[in-house]
Coordinates of N, CA and C in Angstrom, one line a residue:
M1 N 2.4 -55.2 144.6 CA 1.5 -56.3 144.6 C 2.0 -57.3 145.6
A2 N 1.2 -57.6 146.6 CA 1.5 -58.5 147.7 C 0.6 -59.7 147.5
L3 N 1.2 -60.9 147.4 CA 0.5 -62.1 147.1 C 0.1 -62.9 148.3
S4 N 0.7 -62.8 149.4 CA 0.3 -63.4 150.6 C 0.7 -62.7 151.8
S5 N -0.1 -62.7 152.9 CA 0.3 -61.9 154.0 C 1.5 -62.4 154.7
S6 N 1.8 -63.7 154.6 CA 3.0 -64.2 155.3 C 4.3 -63.8 154.7
S7 N 4.3 -63.4 153.4 CA 5.6 -63.0 152.8 C 5.3 -61.8 151.9
E8 N 4.4 -60.9 152.3 CA 4.0 -59.8 151.4 C 5.1 -58.9 150.9
E9 N 6.2 -58.8 151.7 CA 7.2 -57.9 151.3 C 8.4 -58.6 150.8
L10 N 8.3 -59.9 150.7 CA 9.5 -60.7 150.3 C 9.5 -61.1 148.8
I11 N 8.4 -61.1 148.1 CA 8.3 -61.2 146.7 C 7.5 -60.0 146.2
L12 N 8.2 -59.1 145.5 CA 7.6 -57.8 145.0 C 7.3 -57.9 143.5
V13 N 6.2 -57.4 143.1 CA 5.8 -57.4 141.7 C 5.4 -56.0 141.3
N14 N 6.1 -55.5 140.3 CA 5.8 -54.1 139.8 C 5.5 -54.2 138.3
R15 N 4.3 -53.8 137.9 CA 4.0 -53.7 136.5 C 4.2 -52.3 136.1
E16 N 4.9 -52.1 135.0 CA 5.1 -50.7 134.4 C 4.2 -50.5 133.2
P17 N 3.8 -49.3 132.9 CA 3.0 -49.0 131.8 C 3.6 -49.4 130.4
S18 N 4.9 -49.5 130.4 CA 5.7 -49.9 129.2 C 5.4 -51.3 128.8
G19 N 4.9 -52.2 129.7 CA 4.8 -53.6 129.4 C 5.8 -54.4 130.1
V20 N 6.8 -53.8 130.8 CA 7.8 -54.6 131.6 C 7.3 -54.8 133.0
A21 N 7.4 -56.0 133.5 CA 7.0 -56.3 134.9 C 8.3 -56.7 135.6
F22 N 8.5 -56.3 136.8 CA 9.6 -56.6 137.6 C 9.2 -57.5 138.8
V23 N 9.8 -58.7 138.9 CA 9.7 -59.5 140.1 C 10.9 -59.4 140.9
T24 N 10.9 -59.0 142.2 CA 12.0 -58.8 143.0 C 12.0 -59.7 144.2
I25 N 13.0 -60.6 144.4 CA 13.2 -61.4 145.6 C 13.7 -60.4 146.6
N26 N 12.9 -60.2 147.7 CA 13.2 -59.0 148.6 C 13.4 -59.5 150.0
R27 N 14.5 -60.2 150.2 CA 14.9 -60.7 151.6 C 16.4 -60.4 151.7
P28 N 16.8 -59.2 151.5 CA 18.3 -58.9 151.4 C 19.1 -59.3 152.7
R29 N 18.4 -59.1 153.8 CA 19.1 -59.4 155.1 C 19.6 -60.8 155.2
L30 N 18.9 -61.8 154.5 CA 19.3 -63.2 154.5 C 19.6 -63.6 153.0
L31 N 20.2 -62.6 152.3 CA 20.7 -62.9 150.9 C 19.7 -63.5 150.0
N32 N 18.4 -63.1 150.3 CA 17.3 -63.6 149.4 C 17.1 -65.1 149.4
S33 N 17.4 -65.7 150.5 CA 17.2 -67.2 150.7 C 15.7 -67.4 150.7
L34 N 15.2 -68.5 150.1 CA 13.8 -68.8 149.9 C 13.2 -69.6 151.0
T35 N 12.0 -69.2 151.4 CA 11.1 -70.0 152.2 C 10.0 -70.5 151.4
R36 N 9.3 -71.5 151.9 CA 8.1 -72.0 151.1 C 7.1 -71.0 150.7
P37 N 6.7 -70.1 151.7 CA 5.7 -69.0 151.2 C 6.3 -68.2 150.1
M38 N 7.6 -67.9 150.1 CA 8.2 -67.1 149.1 C 8.1 -67.8 147.7
M39 N 8.4 -69.1 147.8 CA 8.3 -69.9 146.5 C 6.9 -70.0 146.0
V40 N 5.9 -70.1 146.9 CA 4.5 -70.1 146.5 C 4.2 -68.8 145.8
D41 N 4.6 -67.7 146.5 CA 4.3 -66.4 146.0 C 4.9 -66.1 144.6
M42 N 6.2 -66.6 144.5 CA 6.9 -66.4 143.2 C 6.1 -67.1 142.1
A43 N 5.7 -68.4 142.4 CA 5.0 -69.2 141.4 C 3.7 -68.4 141.0
R44 N 3.0 -68.0 142.0 CA 1.7 -67.3 141.7 C 2.0 -66.0 140.9
A45 N 3.1 -65.3 141.2 CA 3.4 -64.1 140.5 C 3.6 -64.3 139.0
F46 N 4.4 -65.4 138.7 CA 4.7 -65.6 137.3 C 3.4 -66.1 136.5
K47 N 2.6 -66.9 137.2 CA 1.3 -67.3 136.6 C 0.4 -66.1 136.3
S48 N 0.4 -65.2 137.3 CA -0.5 -64.0 137.1 C 0.1 -63.1 136.0
L49 N 1.4 -62.9 135.9 CA 2.0 -62.1 134.9 C 1.8 -62.7 133.5
D50 N 1.9 -64.0 133.4 CA 1.7 -64.7 132.2 C 0.3 -64.4 131.6
A51 N -0.7 -64.4 132.5 CA -2.1 -64.2 132.1 C -2.4 -62.8 131.9
D52 N -1.6 -61.8 132.2 CA -1.8 -60.4 132.1 C -1.4 -59.9 130.7
D53 N -2.4 -59.5 129.9 CA -2.1 -59.1 128.5 C -1.3 -57.8 128.4
S54 N -1.3 -57.1 129.5 CA -0.5 -55.8 129.5 C 1.0 -56.0 129.7
V55 N 1.3 -57.2 130.2 CA 2.7 -57.5 130.5 C 3.3 -58.2 129.2
R56 N 4.4 -57.6 128.8 CA 5.1 -58.2 127.5 C 6.4 -58.9 127.9
V57 N 7.1 -58.4 128.9 CA 8.4 -59.0 129.3 C 8.5 -58.9 130.8
I58 N 9.1 -60.0 131.4 CA 9.3 -60.0 132.9 C 10.7 -60.0 133.2
V59 N 11.1 -59.1 134.1 CA 12.5 -59.1 134.6 C 12.5 -59.6 136.1
I60 N 13.3 -60.6 136.4 CA 13.4 -61.0 137.8 C 14.8 -60.7 138.3
T61 N 14.8 -60.1 139.5 CA 16.0 -59.7 140.2 C 16.0 -59.9 141.7
G62 N 17.0 -59.5 142.4 CA 17.0 -59.7 143.8 C 17.5 -58.4 144.5
S63 N 17.0 -58.1 145.7 CA 17.4 -56.9 146.4 C 18.7 -57.1 147.1
G64 N 19.5 -56.1 147.2 CA 20.7 -56.2 148.0 C 21.9 -56.9 147.4
R65 N 22.7 -57.6 148.2 CA 24.0 -58.1 147.7 C 23.9 -59.5 147.0
A66 N 22.7 -60.1 146.9 CA 22.6 -61.4 146.2 C 21.3 -61.4 145.4
F67 N 21.4 -62.2 144.3 CA 20.2 -62.5 143.6 C 19.3 -63.4 144.4
C68 N 19.9 -64.6 144.7 CA 19.2 -65.6 145.6 C 20.3 -66.6 146.0
S69 N 20.4 -66.7 147.4 CA 21.4 -67.6 147.9 C 20.8 -69.1 148.1
G70 N 19.7 -69.4 147.5 CA 19.1 -70.7 147.6 C 18.0 -70.8 148.6
V71 N 17.7 -72.1 148.9 CA 16.6 -72.3 149.9 C 17.2 -72.0 151.3
D72 N 16.3 -71.4 152.1 CA 16.7 -71.1 153.5 C 16.8 -72.4 154.2
L73 N 18.0 -72.9 154.5 CA 18.2 -74.2 155.1 C 17.6 -74.3 156.5
T74 N 17.4 -73.2 157.2 CA 16.8 -73.2 158.5 C 15.3 -73.5 158.4
A75 N 14.8 -73.3 157.2 CA 13.3 -73.6 156.9 C 13.2 -74.7 155.9
A76 N 14.3 -75.5 155.7 CA 14.3 -76.6 154.7 C 13.2 -77.6 154.9
E77 N 12.9 -78.0 156.2 CA 11.9 -78.9 156.4 C 10.5 -78.5 155.9
E78 N 10.2 -77.2 156.1 CA 9.0 -76.6 155.6 C 9.0 -76.5 154.1
V79 N 10.1 -76.2 153.5 CA 10.2 -76.1 152.1 C 9.9 -77.4 151.4
F80 N 10.4 -78.5 152.0 CA 10.4 -79.8 151.3 C 9.2 -80.7 151.8
K81 N 8.4 -80.2 152.8 CA 7.4 -81.1 153.2 C 6.2 -81.0 152.3
G82 N 5.3 -81.9 152.4 CA 4.0 -81.9 151.6 C 4.3 -82.2 150.2
D83 N 3.4 -81.7 149.3 CA 3.5 -82.1 147.9 C 4.5 -81.1 147.2
V84 N 5.7 -81.4 147.2 CA 6.7 -80.5 146.6 C 6.6 -80.5 145.1
K85 N 5.8 -81.4 144.5 CA 5.7 -81.5 143.1 C 4.4 -80.8 142.6
D86 N 3.8 -80.1 143.4 CA 2.6 -79.3 143.0 C 3.0 -78.2 142.1
V87 N 2.7 -78.4 140.8 CA 3.3 -77.4 139.8 C 2.7 -76.0 139.9
E88 N 1.5 -76.0 140.5 CA 0.8 -74.7 140.7 C 1.6 -73.7 141.6
I89 N 2.4 -74.3 142.5 CA 3.1 -73.5 143.5 C 4.6 -73.7 143.3
D90 N 5.0 -74.2 142.2 CA 6.5 -74.4 141.9 C 6.9 -73.2 141.0
P91 N 7.8 -72.4 141.5 CA 8.2 -71.2 140.8 C 8.9 -71.5 139.5
V92 N 9.8 -72.5 139.5 CA 10.5 -72.8 138.2 C 9.6 -73.4 137.2
V93 N 8.6 -74.2 137.6 CA 7.7 -74.8 136.6 C 6.9 -73.6 136.0
Q94 N 6.4 -72.7 136.8 CA 5.6 -71.5 136.3 C 6.5 -70.6 135.5
M95 N 7.8 -70.5 135.8 CA 8.6 -69.7 134.9 C 8.8 -70.4 133.5
E96 N 8.9 -71.7 133.6 CA 9.1 -72.5 132.3 C 7.8 -72.5 131.5
R97 N 6.6 -72.4 132.1 CA 5.4 -72.4 131.4 C 5.0 -71.0 130.9
C98 N 5.7 -70.0 131.5 CA 5.4 -68.6 131.1 C 5.7 -68.3 129.6
R99 N 4.7 -67.8 128.9 CA 4.9 -67.5 127.5 C 5.7 -66.2 127.3
K100 N 5.7 -65.3 128.3 CA 6.4 -64.1 128.1 C 7.9 -64.3 128.3
P101 N 8.8 -63.6 127.6 CA 10.2 -63.7 127.8 C 10.6 -63.2 129.2
I102 N 11.5 -63.9 129.8 CA 12.0 -63.6 131.2 C 13.4 -63.2 131.1
V103 N 13.7 -62.0 131.6 CA 15.1 -61.6 131.7 C 15.6 -61.6 133.1
G104 N 16.6 -62.4 133.4 CA 17.2 -62.4 134.7 C 18.2 -61.3 134.9
A105 N 18.1 -60.5 135.9 CA 19.0 -59.5 136.3 C 19.7 -59.9 137.6
I106 N 20.9 -60.5 137.4 CA 21.6 -61.3 138.5 C 22.8 -60.5 139.0
G107 N 22.8 -60.3 140.3 CA 23.9 -59.7 141.0 C 24.3 -60.4 142.3
G108 N 25.6 -60.4 142.6 CA 26.1 -61.0 143.8 C 26.3 -62.5 143.7
F109 N 25.3 -63.2 144.1 CA 25.3 -64.7 144.2 C 24.0 -65.3 143.6
A110 N 24.1 -66.4 142.9 CA 23.0 -67.2 142.5 C 23.4 -68.6 142.9
V111 N 22.9 -69.0 144.0 CA 23.4 -70.3 144.6 C 22.3 -71.4 144.6
T112 N 22.6 -72.5 144.0 CA 21.7 -73.7 144.0 C 20.3 -73.4 143.5
A113 N 19.3 -73.2 144.3 CA 18.0 -72.8 143.9 C 18.0 -71.5 143.1
G114 N 18.9 -70.6 143.5 CA 19.0 -69.3 142.8 C 19.6 -69.6 141.4
F115 N 20.6 -70.5 141.3 CA 21.2 -70.9 140.1 C 20.1 -71.5 139.2
E116 N 19.2 -72.3 139.7 CA 18.1 -72.9 139.0 C 17.1 -71.9 138.5
I117 N 16.8 -70.9 139.3 CA 15.9 -69.9 138.9 C 16.5 -69.1 137.7
A118 N 17.8 -68.9 137.8 CA 18.5 -68.2 136.7 C 18.4 -69.0 135.4
L119 N 18.6 -70.3 135.5 CA 18.5 -71.2 134.4 C 17.1 -71.2 133.8
A120 N 16.1 -70.9 134.5 CA 14.7 -70.8 134.0 C 14.4 -69.5 133.3
C121 N 15.4 -68.6 133.3 CA 15.2 -67.3 132.5 C 15.6 -67.5 131.1
D122 N 15.1 -66.7 130.2 CA 15.4 -66.8 128.8 C 16.7 -66.0 128.4
I123 N 17.0 -64.9 129.1 CA 18.1 -64.1 128.8 C 18.7 -63.6 130.2
L124 N 20.0 -63.6 130.3 CA 20.6 -63.2 131.6 C 21.6 -62.1 131.4
V125 N 21.4 -61.1 132.3 CA 22.3 -60.0 132.5 C 22.9 -60.1 133.9
A126 N 24.2 -60.1 134.0 CA 24.8 -60.3 135.4 C 25.8 -59.2 135.7
V127 N 26.0 -58.9 136.9 CA 27.0 -57.9 137.4 C 28.3 -58.6 137.4
K128 N 29.3 -57.8 137.0 CA 30.7 -58.3 137.1 C 31.0 -58.9 138.4
G129 N 31.6 -60.1 138.4 CA 32.0 -60.8 139.6 C 30.9 -61.6 140.2
T130 N 29.7 -61.6 139.7 CA 28.6 -62.4 140.2 C 29.0 -63.9 140.2
K131 N 28.6 -64.6 141.2 CA 29.0 -66.0 141.3 C 27.8 -66.9 141.2
F132 N 27.8 -67.9 140.3 CA 26.8 -68.9 140.2 C 27.4 -70.2 140.8
I133 N 26.7 -70.8 141.8 CA 27.3 -71.9 142.5 C 26.2 -73.0 142.7
D134 N 26.6 -74.2 142.4 CA 25.7 -75.4 142.6 C 26.2 -76.1 143.8
T135 N 25.5 -76.1 144.9 CA 25.9 -76.7 146.2 C 25.2 -78.0 146.5
H136 N 24.4 -78.5 145.5 CA 23.7 -79.8 145.8 C 24.6 -80.9 146.3
A137 N 25.7 -81.1 145.7 CA 26.6 -82.2 146.1 C 27.2 -81.9 147.5
R138 N 27.4 -80.7 147.8 CA 28.0 -80.3 149.1 C 27.1 -80.7 150.2
F139 N 25.8 -80.4 150.0 CA 24.8 -80.6 151.1 C 24.0 -81.9 151.0
G140 N 24.3 -82.7 150.0 CA 23.6 -84.0 149.8 C 22.1 -83.9 149.5
I141 N 21.8 -82.8 148.7 CA 20.4 -82.6 148.3 C 20.3 -82.8 146.8
F142 N 19.5 -83.7 146.3 CA 19.4 -84.0 144.9 C 18.7 -82.8 144.2
P143 N 19.1 -82.4 143.0 CA 18.5 -81.3 142.3 C 17.1 -81.7 141.8
S144 N 16.2 -80.7 141.9 CA 14.8 -81.0 141.5 C 14.2 -79.9 140.5
W145 N 15.0 -78.9 140.3 CA 14.5 -77.8 139.4 C 15.3 -77.7 138.1
G146 N 15.9 -78.8 137.7 CA 16.5 -79.0 136.4 C 18.0 -78.7 136.2
L147 N 18.7 -78.4 137.3 CA 20.1 -78.0 137.1 C 20.9 -79.1 136.5
S148 N 20.6 -80.3 136.9 CA 21.4 -81.4 136.4 C 21.3 -81.7 134.9
Q149 N 20.2 -81.2 134.3 CA 20.0 -81.4 132.9 C 20.2 -80.1 132.0
K150 N 19.7 -79.0 132.6 CA 19.8 -77.7 131.8 C 21.2 -77.2 131.6
L151 N 22.0 -77.2 132.7 CA 23.3 -76.6 132.6 C 24.2 -77.3 131.5
S152 N 24.2 -78.6 131.5 CA 25.0 -79.3 130.5 C 24.6 -79.0 129.1
R153 N 23.4 -78.7 128.9 CA 22.9 -78.4 127.5 C 23.3 -77.0 127.1
I154 N 23.7 -76.1 128.0 CA 24.1 -74.8 127.7 C 25.6 -74.7 127.7
I155 N 26.3 -75.3 128.6 CA 27.8 -75.1 128.7 C 28.6 -76.3 128.3
G156 N 27.9 -77.4 128.1 CA 28.6 -78.7 127.8 C 28.7 -79.6 129.0
A157 N 28.7 -80.9 128.7 CA 28.6 -81.9 129.8 C 29.9 -81.8 130.7
N158 N 31.1 -81.7 130.1 CA 32.3 -81.7 131.0 C 32.3 -80.5 131.9
R159 N 32.0 -79.3 131.4 CA 32.0 -78.2 132.3 C 30.9 -78.3 133.3
A160 N 29.7 -78.8 132.9 CA 28.7 -78.9 133.9 C 29.0 -79.9 135.0
R161 N 29.7 -81.0 134.7 CA 30.1 -81.9 135.7 C 31.0 -81.3 136.7
E162 N 32.0 -80.5 136.2 CA 32.9 -79.8 137.1 C 32.2 -78.8 138.0
V163 N 31.3 -78.0 137.4 CA 30.6 -77.0 138.2 C 29.8 -77.7 139.3
S164 N 29.1 -78.8 139.0 CA 28.2 -79.4 140.0 C 29.0 -80.4 140.9
L165 N 29.9 -81.1 140.4 CA 30.6 -82.1 141.3 C 31.6 -81.5 142.2
T166 N 32.2 -80.3 141.8 CA 33.1 -79.6 142.7 C 32.5 -78.5 143.5
A167 N 31.3 -78.1 143.2 CA 30.6 -76.9 143.8 C 31.4 -75.7 143.6
M168 N 32.2 -75.6 142.6 CA 33.1 -74.4 142.3 C 32.2 -73.3 141.8
P169 N 32.5 -72.0 142.2 CA 31.8 -70.9 141.7 C 32.2 -70.6 140.2
V170 N 31.2 -70.2 139.5 CA 31.4 -69.8 138.1 C 31.1 -68.3 138.1
T171 N 32.1 -67.5 137.7 CA 31.9 -66.0 137.7 C 31.0 -65.6 136.5
A172 N 30.4 -64.4 136.5 CA 29.6 -63.9 135.4 C 30.5 -63.9 134.2
E173 N 31.7 -63.5 134.3 CA 32.6 -63.4 133.1 C 32.8 -64.7 132.5
Q174 N 33.1 -65.8 133.3 CA 33.2 -67.1 132.8 C 31.9 -67.6 132.2
A175 N 30.8 -67.3 132.8 CA 29.5 -67.7 132.3 C 29.2 -67.1 131.0
E176 N 29.6 -65.9 130.8 CA 29.4 -65.2 129.5 C 30.3 -65.9 128.4
R177 N 31.5 -66.2 128.8 CA 32.3 -66.9 127.8 C 31.8 -68.3 127.4
W178 N 31.1 -68.9 128.3 CA 30.5 -70.2 128.1 C 29.1 -70.2 127.5
G179 N 28.6 -69.0 127.3 CA 27.3 -68.8 126.6 C 26.1 -68.9 127.5
F180 N 26.3 -68.9 128.8 CA 25.2 -68.9 129.8 C 24.7 -67.6 130.1
V181 N 25.6 -66.6 130.3 CA 25.2 -65.2 130.5 C 25.3 -64.4 129.2
N182 N 24.3 -63.6 129.0 CA 24.3 -62.8 127.7 C 25.1 -61.5 127.9
H183 N 25.0 -60.8 129.0 CA 25.6 -59.5 129.2 C 26.2 -59.4 130.6
V184 N 27.4 -58.9 130.7 CA 28.1 -58.6 132.0 C 28.2 -57.1 132.1
V185 N 27.7 -56.6 133.2 CA 27.7 -55.1 133.4 C 28.2 -54.7 134.8
E186 N 28.4 -53.4 135.0 CA 28.7 -52.9 136.3 C 27.4 -52.9 137.1
G187 N 27.6 -53.0 138.4 CA 26.4 -53.1 139.3 C 25.4 -52.0 139.1
S188 N 25.8 -50.8 138.8 CA 24.9 -49.6 138.6 C 24.2 -49.7 137.3
E189 N 24.6 -50.6 136.4 CA 24.0 -50.7 135.1 C 23.0 -51.9 135.0
L190 N 22.9 -52.7 136.0 CA 22.2 -54.0 135.9 C 20.8 -53.8 135.5
L191 N 20.0 -53.1 136.2 CA 18.6 -52.9 135.8 C 18.4 -52.1 134.6
K192 N 19.3 -51.2 134.3 CA 19.2 -50.4 133.1 C 19.4 -51.3 131.9
K193 N 20.4 -52.2 131.9 CA 20.6 -53.1 130.8 C 19.5 -54.1 130.7
A194 N 19.0 -54.6 131.8 CA 17.8 -55.6 131.7 C 16.6 -54.9 131.1
R195 N 16.4 -53.6 131.5 CA 15.3 -52.9 130.9 C 15.5 -52.6 129.4
E196 N 16.7 -52.4 129.0 CA 17.1 -52.1 127.6 C 16.8 -53.4 126.8
V197 N 17.1 -54.5 127.3 CA 16.8 -55.8 126.6 C 15.3 -56.0 126.5
A198 N 14.6 -55.7 127.6 CA 13.2 -55.9 127.6 C 12.5 -55.0 126.6
E199 N 12.9 -53.7 126.6 CA 12.3 -52.8 125.7 C 12.6 -53.1 124.2
A200 N 13.7 -53.7 124.0 CA 14.0 -54.1 122.6 C 13.1 -55.2 122.2
I201 N 12.7 -56.1 123.1 CA 11.8 -57.2 122.8 C 10.4 -56.6 122.6
I202 N 10.0 -55.7 123.4 CA 8.7 -55.1 123.3 C 8.4 -54.4 122.0
K203 N 9.4 -53.9 121.3 CA 9.2 -53.3 120.0 C 8.8 -54.2 118.9
N204 N 8.9 -55.5 119.2 CA 8.6 -56.5 118.2 C 7.1 -57.0 118.3
N205 N 6.7 -57.8 117.3 CA 5.4 -58.4 117.3 C 5.2 -59.3 118.5
Q206 N 4.3 -59.0 119.4 CA 4.1 -59.8 120.7 C 3.8 -61.2 120.4
D207 N 2.9 -61.5 119.5 CA 2.4 -62.8 119.3 C 3.6 -63.7 118.8
L208 N 4.4 -63.1 117.8 CA 5.5 -63.9 117.3 C 6.6 -64.0 118.3
V209 N 6.8 -63.0 119.2 CA 7.8 -63.2 120.2 C 7.5 -64.4 121.1
M210 N 6.2 -64.5 121.5 CA 5.9 -65.6 122.4 C 6.0 -67.0 121.6
R211 N 5.5 -67.0 120.4 CA 5.6 -68.2 119.6 C 7.1 -68.6 119.4
Y212 N 7.9 -67.6 119.1 CA 9.4 -67.8 118.8 C 10.0 -68.4 120.1
K213 N 9.7 -67.8 121.2 CA 10.3 -68.3 122.5 C 9.9 -69.7 122.7
S214 N 8.6 -70.0 122.4 CA 8.1 -71.4 122.6 C 8.8 -72.4 121.7
V215 N 9.0 -72.0 120.4 CA 9.6 -73.0 119.5 C 11.1 -73.2 119.8
I216 N 11.8 -72.2 120.2 CA 13.2 -72.3 120.6 C 13.3 -73.2 121.9
N217 N 12.5 -72.9 122.9 CA 12.6 -73.7 124.1 C 12.1 -75.2 123.9
D218 N 11.0 -75.3 123.2 CA 10.5 -76.7 122.9 C 11.5 -77.5 122.1
G219 N 12.2 -76.8 121.1 CA 13.1 -77.4 120.2 C 14.3 -78.0 121.0
L220 N 14.7 -77.3 122.1 CA 15.9 -77.7 122.8 C 15.7 -79.1 123.5
K221 N 14.4 -79.5 123.6 CA 14.1 -80.8 124.2 C 14.1 -81.9 123.2
L222 N 14.3 -81.6 121.9 CA 14.2 -82.6 120.8 C 15.5 -82.7 120.0
D223 N 15.6 -83.8 119.2 CA 16.7 -83.9 118.3 C 16.4 -82.9 117.2
L224 N 17.4 -82.6 116.3 CA 17.3 -81.5 115.4 C 16.2 -81.8 114.4
G225 N 16.0 -83.0 113.9 CA 15.0 -83.3 112.9 C 13.6 -82.9 113.4
H226 N 13.3 -83.4 114.6 CA 12.0 -83.1 115.2 C 11.9 -81.6 115.6
A227 N 13.0 -81.0 116.0 CA 12.9 -79.6 116.3 C 12.6 -78.8 115.1
L228 N 13.2 -79.1 114.0 CA 13.0 -78.3 112.7 C 11.5 -78.4 112.3
A229 N 10.9 -79.6 112.6 CA 9.5 -79.8 112.3 C 8.6 -78.8 113.0
L230 N 9.1 -78.3 114.2 CA 8.2 -77.3 114.9 C 8.0 -76.1 114.1
E231 N 9.0 -75.7 113.3 CA 8.8 -74.5 112.5 C 7.6 -74.7 111.5
K232 N 7.4 -75.9 111.1 CA 6.4 -76.2 110.1 C 5.0 -76.0 110.6
V233 N 4.9 -76.2 112.0 CA 3.6 -76.1 112.6 C 3.4 -74.9 113.5
G234 N 4.5 -74.1 113.5 CA 4.5 -72.9 114.4 C 3.6 -71.8 113.9

């Protein structure tokens, strides 16, 4: 599935008969760094997959040595020009709006924007030694895809401060201990494990899976009392 002629080979979408769809960031020569057309295509891909009743679970991964090394800084002006808050072409917003569970299959590096895309996933599988790095402070770019708020809610404020203020890498193994990564595997097992998780989800009631995902994610934005009330109306 090619979503635009300008980046038709850079964001790949593959729907399988099983109900699993794969979104692959496919710019391995440049460590899957993102250009604006790629971001637009990724947003459109998730919106399309969310609307496709044949798709039950989405797996997002990257080709080659990296999951995503962030925004292509040589194209940063293009990335940030215009209406950067247009939610229709914002991949992280579309991932957050997606009703289907999203499994991140992360290998190599997930840097800054790549880190934020990983944070937008519901479940993470990572290759041993994978590094998650937040370089916002290093390059003087303020986060806009939620890293400053989401990470602290998962790993705790003190750890999140250290990760972001020092730009230190967090390995997959450390991320698993901190509750950010669900499974750490050998490189050869990455997509196998992601598919295994996806297929386990598919075995369950699809409507309740989507509602359950929604109530968990919505509840994280609330205090416990209001979050518990979501079960009463779910």
